[in-house]
XYZ file of C-alpha atoms in Angstrom:
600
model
C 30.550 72.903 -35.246
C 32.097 76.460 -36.070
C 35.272 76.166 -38.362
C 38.174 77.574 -36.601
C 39.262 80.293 -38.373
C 35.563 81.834 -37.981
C 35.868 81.730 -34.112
C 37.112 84.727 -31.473
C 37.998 84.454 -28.231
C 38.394 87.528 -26.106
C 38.775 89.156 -22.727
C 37.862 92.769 -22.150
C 40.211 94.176 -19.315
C 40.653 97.724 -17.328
C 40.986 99.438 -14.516
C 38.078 99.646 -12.220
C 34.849 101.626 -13.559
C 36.744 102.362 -17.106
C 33.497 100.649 -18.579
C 34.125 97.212 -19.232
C 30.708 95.942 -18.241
C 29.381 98.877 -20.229
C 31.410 98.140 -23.311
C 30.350 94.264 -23.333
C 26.541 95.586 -22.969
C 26.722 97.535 -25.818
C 28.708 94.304 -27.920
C 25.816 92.424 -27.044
C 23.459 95.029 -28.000
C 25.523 95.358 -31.490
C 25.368 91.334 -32.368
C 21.377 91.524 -31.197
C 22.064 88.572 -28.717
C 19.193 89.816 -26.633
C 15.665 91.934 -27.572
C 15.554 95.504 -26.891
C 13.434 94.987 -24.230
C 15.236 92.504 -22.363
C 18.376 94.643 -22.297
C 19.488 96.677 -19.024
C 22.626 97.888 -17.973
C 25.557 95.805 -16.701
C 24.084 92.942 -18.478
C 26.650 90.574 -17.563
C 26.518 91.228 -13.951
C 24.175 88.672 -12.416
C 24.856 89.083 -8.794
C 22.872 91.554 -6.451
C 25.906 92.663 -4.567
C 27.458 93.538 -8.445
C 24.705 95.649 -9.512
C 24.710 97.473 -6.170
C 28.397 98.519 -5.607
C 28.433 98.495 -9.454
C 31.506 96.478 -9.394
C 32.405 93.522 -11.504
C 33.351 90.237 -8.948
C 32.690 87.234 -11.389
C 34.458 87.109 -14.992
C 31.292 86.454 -16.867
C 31.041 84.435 -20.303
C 28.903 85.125 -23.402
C 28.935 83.625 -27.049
C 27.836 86.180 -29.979
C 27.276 86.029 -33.414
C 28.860 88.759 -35.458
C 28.618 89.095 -39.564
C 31.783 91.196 -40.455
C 31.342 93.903 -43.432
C 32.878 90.990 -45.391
C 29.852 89.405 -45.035
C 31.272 85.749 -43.306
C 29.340 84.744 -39.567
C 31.834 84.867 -36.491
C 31.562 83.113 -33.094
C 32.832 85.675 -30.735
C 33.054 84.236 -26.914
C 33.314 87.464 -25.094
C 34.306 87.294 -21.027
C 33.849 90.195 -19.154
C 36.145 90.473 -16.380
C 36.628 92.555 -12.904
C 38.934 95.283 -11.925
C 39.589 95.300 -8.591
C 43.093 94.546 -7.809
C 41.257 91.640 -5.010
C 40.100 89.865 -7.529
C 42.475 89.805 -10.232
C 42.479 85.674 -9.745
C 39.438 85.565 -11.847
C 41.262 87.734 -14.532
C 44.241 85.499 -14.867
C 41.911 82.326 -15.368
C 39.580 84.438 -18.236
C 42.818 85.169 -19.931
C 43.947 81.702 -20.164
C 41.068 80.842 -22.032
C 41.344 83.359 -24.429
C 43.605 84.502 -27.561
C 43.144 88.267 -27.189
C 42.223 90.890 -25.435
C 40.169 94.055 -25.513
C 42.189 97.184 -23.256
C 39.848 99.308 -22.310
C 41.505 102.637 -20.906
C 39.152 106.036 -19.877
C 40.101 108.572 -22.447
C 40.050 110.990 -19.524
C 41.962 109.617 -17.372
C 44.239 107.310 -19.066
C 46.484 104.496 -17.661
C 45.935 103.277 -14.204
C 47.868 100.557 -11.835
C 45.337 98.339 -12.530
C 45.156 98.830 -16.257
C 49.497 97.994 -16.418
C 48.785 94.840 -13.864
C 46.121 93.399 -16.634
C 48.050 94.171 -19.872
C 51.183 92.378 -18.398
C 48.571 89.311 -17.121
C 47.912 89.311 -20.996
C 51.315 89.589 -22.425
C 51.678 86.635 -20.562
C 49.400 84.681 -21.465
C 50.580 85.485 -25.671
C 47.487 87.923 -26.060
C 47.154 90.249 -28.788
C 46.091 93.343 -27.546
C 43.237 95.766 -29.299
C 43.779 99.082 -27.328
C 39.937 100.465 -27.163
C 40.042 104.780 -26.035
C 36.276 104.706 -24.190
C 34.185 108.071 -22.966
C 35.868 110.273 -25.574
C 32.422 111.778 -25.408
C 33.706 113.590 -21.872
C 34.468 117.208 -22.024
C 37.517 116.002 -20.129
C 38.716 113.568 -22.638
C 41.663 113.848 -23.997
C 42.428 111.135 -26.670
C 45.723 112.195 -28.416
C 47.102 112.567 -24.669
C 46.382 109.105 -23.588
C 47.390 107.394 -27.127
C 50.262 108.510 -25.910
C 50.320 108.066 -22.760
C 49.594 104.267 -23.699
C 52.746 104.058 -26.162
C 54.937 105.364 -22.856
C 53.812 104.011 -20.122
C 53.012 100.578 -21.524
C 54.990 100.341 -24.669
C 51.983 99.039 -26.953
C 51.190 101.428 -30.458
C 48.115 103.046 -29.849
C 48.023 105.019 -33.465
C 45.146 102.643 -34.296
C 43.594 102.573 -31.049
C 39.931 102.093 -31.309
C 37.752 105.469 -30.401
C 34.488 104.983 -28.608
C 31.652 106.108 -26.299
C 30.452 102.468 -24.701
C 27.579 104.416 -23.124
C 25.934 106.370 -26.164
C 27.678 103.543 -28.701
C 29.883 105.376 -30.474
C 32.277 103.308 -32.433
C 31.164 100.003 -30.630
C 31.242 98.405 -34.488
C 34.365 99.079 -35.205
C 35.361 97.516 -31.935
C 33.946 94.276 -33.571
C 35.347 94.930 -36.721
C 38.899 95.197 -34.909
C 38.063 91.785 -33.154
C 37.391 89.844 -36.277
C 40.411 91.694 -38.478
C 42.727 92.010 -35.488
C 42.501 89.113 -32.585
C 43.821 85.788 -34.020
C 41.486 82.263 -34.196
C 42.366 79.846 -31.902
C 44.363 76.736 -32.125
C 43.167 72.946 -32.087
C 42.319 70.026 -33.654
C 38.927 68.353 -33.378
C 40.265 64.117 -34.561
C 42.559 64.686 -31.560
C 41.757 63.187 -27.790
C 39.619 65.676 -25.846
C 41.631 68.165 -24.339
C 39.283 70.925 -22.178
C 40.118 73.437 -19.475
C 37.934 73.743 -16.471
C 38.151 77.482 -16.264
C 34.860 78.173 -13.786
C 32.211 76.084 -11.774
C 29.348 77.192 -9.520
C 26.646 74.973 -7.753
C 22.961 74.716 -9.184
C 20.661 73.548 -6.713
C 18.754 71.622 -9.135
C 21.512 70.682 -11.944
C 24.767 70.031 -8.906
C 27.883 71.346 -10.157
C 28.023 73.436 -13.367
C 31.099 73.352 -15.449
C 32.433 76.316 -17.474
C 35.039 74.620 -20.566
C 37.660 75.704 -22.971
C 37.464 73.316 -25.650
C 41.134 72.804 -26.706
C 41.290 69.317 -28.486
C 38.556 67.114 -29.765
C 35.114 67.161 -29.024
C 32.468 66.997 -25.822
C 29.103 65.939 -26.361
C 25.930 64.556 -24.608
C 26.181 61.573 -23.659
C 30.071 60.907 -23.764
C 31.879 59.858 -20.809
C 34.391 62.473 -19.510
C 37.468 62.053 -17.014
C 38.495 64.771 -14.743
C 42.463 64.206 -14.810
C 43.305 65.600 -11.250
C 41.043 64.028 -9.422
C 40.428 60.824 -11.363
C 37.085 61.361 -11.203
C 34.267 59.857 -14.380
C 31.243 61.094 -14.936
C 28.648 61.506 -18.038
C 27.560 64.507 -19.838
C 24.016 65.328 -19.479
C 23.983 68.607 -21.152
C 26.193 70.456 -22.893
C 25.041 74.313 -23.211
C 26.705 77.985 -23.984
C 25.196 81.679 -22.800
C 23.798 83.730 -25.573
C 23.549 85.331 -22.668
C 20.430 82.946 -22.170
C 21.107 79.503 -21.590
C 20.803 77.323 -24.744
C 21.514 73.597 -25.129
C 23.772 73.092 -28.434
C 24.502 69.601 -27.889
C 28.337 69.616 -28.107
C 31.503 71.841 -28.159
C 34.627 71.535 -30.378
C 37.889 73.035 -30.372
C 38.192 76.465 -29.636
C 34.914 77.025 -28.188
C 33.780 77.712 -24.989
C 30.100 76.874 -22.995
C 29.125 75.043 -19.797
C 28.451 71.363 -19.216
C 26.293 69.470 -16.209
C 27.416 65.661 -15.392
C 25.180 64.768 -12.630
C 28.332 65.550 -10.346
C 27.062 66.497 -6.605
C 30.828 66.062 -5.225
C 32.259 69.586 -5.142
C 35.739 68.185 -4.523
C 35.642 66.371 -7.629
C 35.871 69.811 -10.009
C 39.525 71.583 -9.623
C 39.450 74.609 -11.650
C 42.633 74.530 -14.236
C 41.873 70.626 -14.539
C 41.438 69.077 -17.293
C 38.601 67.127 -19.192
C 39.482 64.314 -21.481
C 37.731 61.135 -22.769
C 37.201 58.329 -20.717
C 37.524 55.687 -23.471
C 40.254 57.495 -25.560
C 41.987 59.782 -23.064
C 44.838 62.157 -23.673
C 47.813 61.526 -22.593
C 49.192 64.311 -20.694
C 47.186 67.227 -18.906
C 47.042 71.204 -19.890
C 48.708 73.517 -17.880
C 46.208 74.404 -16.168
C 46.537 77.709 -13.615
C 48.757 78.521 -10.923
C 46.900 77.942 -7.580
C 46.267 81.315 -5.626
C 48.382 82.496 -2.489
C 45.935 84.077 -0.204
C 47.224 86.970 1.392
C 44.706 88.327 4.093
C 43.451 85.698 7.150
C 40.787 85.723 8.981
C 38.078 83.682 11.363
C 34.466 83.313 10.245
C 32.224 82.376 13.084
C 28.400 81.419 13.154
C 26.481 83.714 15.878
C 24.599 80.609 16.388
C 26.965 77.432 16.922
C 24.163 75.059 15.441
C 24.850 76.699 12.310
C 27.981 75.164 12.108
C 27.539 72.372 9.592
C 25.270 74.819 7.149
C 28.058 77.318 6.914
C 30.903 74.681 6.288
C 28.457 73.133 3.360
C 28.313 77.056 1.989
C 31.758 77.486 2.496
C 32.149 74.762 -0.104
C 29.622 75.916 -2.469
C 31.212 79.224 -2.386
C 35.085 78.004 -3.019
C 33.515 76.501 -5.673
C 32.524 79.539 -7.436
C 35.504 81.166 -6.186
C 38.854 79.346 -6.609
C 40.754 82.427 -4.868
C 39.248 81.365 -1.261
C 40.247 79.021 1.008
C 38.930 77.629 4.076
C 39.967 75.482 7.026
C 37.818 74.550 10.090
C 39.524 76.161 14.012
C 38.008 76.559 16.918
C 38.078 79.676 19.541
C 37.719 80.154 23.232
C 35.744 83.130 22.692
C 33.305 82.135 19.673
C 33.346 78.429 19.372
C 33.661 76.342 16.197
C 34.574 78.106 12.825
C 36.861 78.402 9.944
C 39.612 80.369 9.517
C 39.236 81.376 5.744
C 42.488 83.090 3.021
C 41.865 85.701 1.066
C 42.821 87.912 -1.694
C 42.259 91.250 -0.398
C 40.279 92.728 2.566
C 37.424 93.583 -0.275
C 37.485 89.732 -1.406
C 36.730 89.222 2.350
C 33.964 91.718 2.190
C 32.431 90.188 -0.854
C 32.714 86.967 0.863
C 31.053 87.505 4.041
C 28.306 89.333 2.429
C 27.911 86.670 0.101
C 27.055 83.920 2.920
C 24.779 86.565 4.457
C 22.112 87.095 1.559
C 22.956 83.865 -0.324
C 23.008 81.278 2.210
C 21.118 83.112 5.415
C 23.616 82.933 7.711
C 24.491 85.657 10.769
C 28.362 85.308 11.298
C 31.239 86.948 13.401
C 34.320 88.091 11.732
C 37.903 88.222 13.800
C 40.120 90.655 13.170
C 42.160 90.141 9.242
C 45.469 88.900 9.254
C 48.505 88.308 7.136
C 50.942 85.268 7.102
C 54.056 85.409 9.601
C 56.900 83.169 9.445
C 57.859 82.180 13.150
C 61.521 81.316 13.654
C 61.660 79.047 16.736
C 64.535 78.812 19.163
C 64.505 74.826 18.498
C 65.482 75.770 14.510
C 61.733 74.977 13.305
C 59.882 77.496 11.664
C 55.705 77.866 11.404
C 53.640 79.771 9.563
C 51.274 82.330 11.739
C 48.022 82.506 10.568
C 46.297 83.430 13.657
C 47.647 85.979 16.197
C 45.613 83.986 19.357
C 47.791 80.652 17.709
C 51.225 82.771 18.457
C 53.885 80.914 20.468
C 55.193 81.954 24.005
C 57.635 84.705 22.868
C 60.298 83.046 25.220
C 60.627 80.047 22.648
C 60.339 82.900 19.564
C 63.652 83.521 18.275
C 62.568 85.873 15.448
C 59.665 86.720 12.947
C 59.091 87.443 9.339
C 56.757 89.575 7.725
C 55.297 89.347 4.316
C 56.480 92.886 2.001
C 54.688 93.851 -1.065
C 55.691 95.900 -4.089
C 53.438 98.448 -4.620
C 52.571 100.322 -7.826
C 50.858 103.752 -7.068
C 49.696 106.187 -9.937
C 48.239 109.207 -9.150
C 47.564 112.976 -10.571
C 51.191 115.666 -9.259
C 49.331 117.601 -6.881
C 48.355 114.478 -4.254
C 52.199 113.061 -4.711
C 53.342 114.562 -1.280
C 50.055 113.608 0.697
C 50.541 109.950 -0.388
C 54.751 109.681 0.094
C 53.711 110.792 3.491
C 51.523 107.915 4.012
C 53.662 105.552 2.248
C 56.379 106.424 4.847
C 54.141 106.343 7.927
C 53.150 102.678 7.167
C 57.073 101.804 7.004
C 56.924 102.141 3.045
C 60.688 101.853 1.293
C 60.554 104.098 -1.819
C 62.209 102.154 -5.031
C 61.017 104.301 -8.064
C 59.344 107.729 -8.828
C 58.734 108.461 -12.514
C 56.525 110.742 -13.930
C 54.378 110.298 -17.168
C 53.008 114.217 -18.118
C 51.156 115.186 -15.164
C 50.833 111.738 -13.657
C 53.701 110.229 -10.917
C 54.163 106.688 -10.413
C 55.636 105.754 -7.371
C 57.250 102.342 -6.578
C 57.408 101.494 -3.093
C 57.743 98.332 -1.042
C 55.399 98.116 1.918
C 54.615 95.655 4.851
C 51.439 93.859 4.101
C 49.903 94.265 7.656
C 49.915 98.144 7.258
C 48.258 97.898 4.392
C 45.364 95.061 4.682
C 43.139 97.303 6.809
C 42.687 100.661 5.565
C 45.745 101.659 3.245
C 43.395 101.889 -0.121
C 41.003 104.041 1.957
C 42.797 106.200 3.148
C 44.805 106.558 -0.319
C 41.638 107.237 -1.991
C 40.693 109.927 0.213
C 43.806 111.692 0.499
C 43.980 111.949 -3.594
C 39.988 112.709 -3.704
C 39.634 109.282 -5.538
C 42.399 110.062 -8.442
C 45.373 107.719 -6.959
C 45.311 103.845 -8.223
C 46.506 101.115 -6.862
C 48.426 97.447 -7.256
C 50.295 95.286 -5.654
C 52.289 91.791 -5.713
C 53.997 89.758 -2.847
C 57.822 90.450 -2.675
C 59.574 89.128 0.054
C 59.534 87.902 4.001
C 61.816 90.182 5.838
C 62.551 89.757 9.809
C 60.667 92.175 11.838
C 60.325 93.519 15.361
C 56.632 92.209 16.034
C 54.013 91.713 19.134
C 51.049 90.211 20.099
C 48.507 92.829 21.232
C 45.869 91.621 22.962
C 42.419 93.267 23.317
C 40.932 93.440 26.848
C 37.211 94.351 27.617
C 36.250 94.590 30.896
C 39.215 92.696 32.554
C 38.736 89.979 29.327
C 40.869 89.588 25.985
C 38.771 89.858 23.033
C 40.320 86.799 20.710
C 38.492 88.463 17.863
C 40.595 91.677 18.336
C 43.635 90.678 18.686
C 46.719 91.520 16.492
C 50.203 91.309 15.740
C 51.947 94.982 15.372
C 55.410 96.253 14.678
C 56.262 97.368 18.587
C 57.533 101.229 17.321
C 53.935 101.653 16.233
C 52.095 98.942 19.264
C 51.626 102.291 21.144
C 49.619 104.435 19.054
C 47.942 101.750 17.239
C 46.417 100.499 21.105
C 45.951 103.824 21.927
C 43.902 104.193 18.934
C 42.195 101.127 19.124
C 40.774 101.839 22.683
C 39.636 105.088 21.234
C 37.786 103.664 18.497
C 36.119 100.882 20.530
C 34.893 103.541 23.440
C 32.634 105.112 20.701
C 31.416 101.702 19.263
C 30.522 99.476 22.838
C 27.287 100.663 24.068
C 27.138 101.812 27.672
C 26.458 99.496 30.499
C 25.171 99.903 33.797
C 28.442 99.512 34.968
C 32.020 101.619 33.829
C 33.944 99.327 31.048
C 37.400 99.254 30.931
C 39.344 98.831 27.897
C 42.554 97.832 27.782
C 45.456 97.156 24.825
C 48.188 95.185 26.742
C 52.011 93.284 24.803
C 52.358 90.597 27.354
C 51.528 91.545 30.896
C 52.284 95.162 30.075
C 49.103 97.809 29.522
C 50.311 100.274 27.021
C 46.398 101.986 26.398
C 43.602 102.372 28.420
C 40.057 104.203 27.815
C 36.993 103.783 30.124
C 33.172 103.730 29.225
C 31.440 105.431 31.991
C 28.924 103.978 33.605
C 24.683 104.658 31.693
C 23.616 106.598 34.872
C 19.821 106.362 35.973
C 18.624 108.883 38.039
C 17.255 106.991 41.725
C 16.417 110.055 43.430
C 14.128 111.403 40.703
C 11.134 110.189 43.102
C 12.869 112.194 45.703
C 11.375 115.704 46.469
C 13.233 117.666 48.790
C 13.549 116.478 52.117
C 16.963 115.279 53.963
C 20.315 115.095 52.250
C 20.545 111.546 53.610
C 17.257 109.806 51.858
C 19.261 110.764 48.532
C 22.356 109.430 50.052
C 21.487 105.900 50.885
C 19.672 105.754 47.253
C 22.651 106.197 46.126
C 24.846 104.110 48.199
C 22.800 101.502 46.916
C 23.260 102.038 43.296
C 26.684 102.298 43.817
C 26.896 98.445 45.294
C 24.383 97.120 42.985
C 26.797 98.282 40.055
C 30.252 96.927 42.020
C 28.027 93.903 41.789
C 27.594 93.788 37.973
C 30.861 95.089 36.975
C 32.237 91.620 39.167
C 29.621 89.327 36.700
C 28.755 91.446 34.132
C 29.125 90.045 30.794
C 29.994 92.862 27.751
C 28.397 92.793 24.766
C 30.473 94.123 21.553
C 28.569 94.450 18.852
C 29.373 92.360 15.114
C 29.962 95.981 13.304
C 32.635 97.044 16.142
C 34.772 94.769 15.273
C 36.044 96.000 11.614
C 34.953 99.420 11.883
C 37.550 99.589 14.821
C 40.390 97.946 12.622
C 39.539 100.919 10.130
C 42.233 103.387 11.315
C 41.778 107.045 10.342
C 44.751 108.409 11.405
C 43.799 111.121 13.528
């Protein structure tokens, strides 16, 4: 067991692609955890769909063995975590296991939304905080700038801020040098009862449920009997083992240190991440703290294509939530599409990563419905429900009024794309609160509606400021709102999949451009399509798919007038025929590419 005082915990945080992943590569590298063959990039990033949008999704865990130029041996458990602003669920619960934290900010382009949203996650948790400058091998970089930029905009001293190049490994020792000198050991006592925070699980198809642990109190070893406090449940240890970042079996864990444990446990609802793990013979006597459950902010309805697939994707659904404690899941049903579950998320990426996450890991071929946010319904008999599915809303007669969820928006972004982006902050119904400016850089404080901004606000931002802007957000407030149900009608049918609640100034345009969009996606028929946005019983958009035309008087050369005619004539009733049974087909792509607003 590792003495205290020669243990490090640590998180490395940033804003997206400021080279966290990079950074802990080149830490592993430095402590020779793995061969030099066996090394490739993003190291830590063990998922397909990671390596291919090059994004972190999963905080990742790895224990390394430093010796300092003092010559002692340190543990150093390193977690690498994402930046995305969706999944900043799986930062908060990487921080809580830690005692510092490694802030990595590009020396070129210095402090981002994301980067302030992280340090203040760490400040809460007590971290100490090891400002790391990385690329100051750009032509662009501009250290001195940012130091101070960090010192401003953050309030943390940057004079000793670390200097490196995490992709040619410049000054990656002195990183570790900082971590040992700088980042303080943790806390515990190893006679005490066992005390250890479930911070991560994921399902092994050959081991059942893996358990990631913070060791606070005592020890866990093979062999012992553990309680799971929340849930009651008692299981034993078969394994206890850490990532180096290969799996290795070390037998036990004791205060301070962090691995992964297997109990035989094939009940996914008997892990809660934030529980805790104590002894079952000797147990403590009151719980950790845990982490504060997520509040999903996006809805929406996962459907099999196939309806016999509905028991496979509910057991996936729970081997997923496992691995991800931000999602959340509940089983509906729809007219349209049959059984499914309506699922919360933390972002409209989150959902991405989701769906494509059943699709290659689990084989599944499913419909998504159109995202949605939370509405508080204020009936005329005093009760009040919560809205998570337009197609669920109440007959507006029995409506007295609605809420809408408001966030608080943190945008940083380069002078010269400050007008561009007010503009679109005020189109979406955006209240501006602050406007400060930090050298060249604005930051703008607004508060926004979430359902303006769920579908294609970050686009759009990202293209207007050519990929400089940055962006966070946190849930403010419900305010009361003039809202509608607009329905989606194909072909004389509503689309449940499509349909959406909208503020009615905007109901309009938004319909009009729906019907737009969804003309270019729906193939043709034989038959015209109609395509309707209607609030109630009133139409407010309309476009119409003409008819796929084949040519039935090709065969015809010359001759009467009339021959062609009566072709004709009977095309024309063979297609007033199909339009009365015809059945439209809208293809699985149309339905979020046609939420995507560009606003033309």
């Amino acid at each position: 067991m590792t003495p205290l005082e020669k243990i490090r915990n640590f998180a490395i945080i940033a804003h997206i692609d400021h080279g966290k992943s990079t950074l802990a590569d080149r830490l592993i590298q430095c402590c020779g955890a793995v061969e030099l063959r066996e090394m490739k990039e993003q190291m830590l990033d063990n998922m397909d769909i990671e390596r291919e949008r090059g994004i972190t999704i999963k905080s990742q865990t790895v224990r390394l063995a430093y010796t300092a130029k003092d010559g002692q041996t340190y543990q150093l458990n390193l977690m690498d975590t994402p930046g995305h602003v969706d999944f900043a669920y799986e930062v908060s619960r990487s921080l809580a296991a830690c005692e510092g934290s490694i802030l990595v900010v590009d020396a070129s382009q210095g402090v981002e939304a994301q980067t302030l949203a992280n340090v203040y996650q760490a400040l809460d948790n007590n971290h100490e905080i090891i400002p790391v400058l990385n690329k100051i091998d750009l032509p662009a970089a501009e250290p001195e700038r940012i130091k101070q930029q960090i010192e401003d905009v953050i309030g943390l001293d940057a004079s000793d801020a670390v200097m490196i190049s995490a992709k040619t490994g410049i000054g990656v020792p002195d990183v570790l040098e900082a971590i040992v000198t700088r980042l303080p050991p943790p806390k515990g006592n190893a006679e005490s009862e066992l005390k250890a925070l479930l911070v991560d699980s994921w399902y092994d198809a050959y081991l059942g449920v893996v358990i990631l642990v913070r060791v606070v109190d005592g020890v866990i070893s093979e062999g012992q009997k553990i309680r799971f406090m929340a849930t009651g449940a008692m299981r034993e240890v078969d394994r206890v083992c850490i990532f180096t970042p290969k799996k290795l079996e070390i037998g036990e864990l004791g205060p301070g240190e962090v691995g992964f444990i297997t109990a035989g446990i094939k009940q996914i609802s008997d892990t809660k991440v934030g529980d805790t793990i104590t002894d079952e013979r000797k147990p403590a006597q009151a719980a950790l703290a845990g982490f504060k459950p997520s509040i999903p902010v996006v809805f929406c309805g996962l459907f099999p294509v196939d309806a016999n697939d509905f028991e496979h994707l509910r057991e996936s659904l729970g081997k997923l939530a496992l691995n991800d404690a931000s999602f959340q899941f509940e089983a509906e049903s729809s007219v349209a599409l049959g059984f499914g579950f309506r699922c919360g998320f933390l972002g409209l990426l989150h959902l991405e990563i989701i769906q494509e996450r059943l699709e290659r890991e689990f084989n599944l071929n499913l419909i998504t419905t159109a995202p949605s946010v939370i509405y508080h319904i204020f009936k005329t008999d005093g009760t009040m429900i919560h809205l998570h599915n337009p197609v669920d809303m109440p007959d507006p007669v029995r409506i007295d009024h609605m809420q809408e969820p408001w966030i608080k928006a943190t945008i940083m972004t380069p002078d010269e794309f400050l007008g561009p982006i007010l503009t679109l902050c005020n189109e979406r119904r955006g209240e501006q609160v602050e406007l400060t400016y930090v050298g060249a850089r604005a930051m703008a404080v607004y508060k926004l509606p979430l359902n303006e901004v769920v579908f294609d606000f970050y686009d759009r931002l990202k293209s207007i400021s050519r990929g400089y802007a940055s962006f966070d957000y946190t849930l403010d407030e419900y305010r009361e709102g003039d809202l509608v149900l607009m329905n989606i009608l194909v072909n004389a049918e509503a689309v449940d999949a499509l349909a959406c609640i909208v503020n009615r100034a905007a109901a309009e345009k938004r319909g009009r451009m729906l019907c737009e969009r969804l003309k270019e996606l729906i193939p043709k028929q034989l038959f015209k399509i109609a395509i309707q946005a209607s609030i109630g019983g009133r139409v407010i958009a309309r476009e119409t798919i003409s008819a796929l035309r084949k040519d039935v008087t090709a065969k015809c050369y010359g001759g009467d007038i009339s021959r062609k005619r009566k072709l004709l004539d009977k095309q024309k009733e063979g297609k007033k025929r199909m339009r009365q049974f015809g059945q439209v087909e809208i293809p699985q792509s149309a339905f979020i590419a046609a939420l995507k607003m560009d606003d033309r």
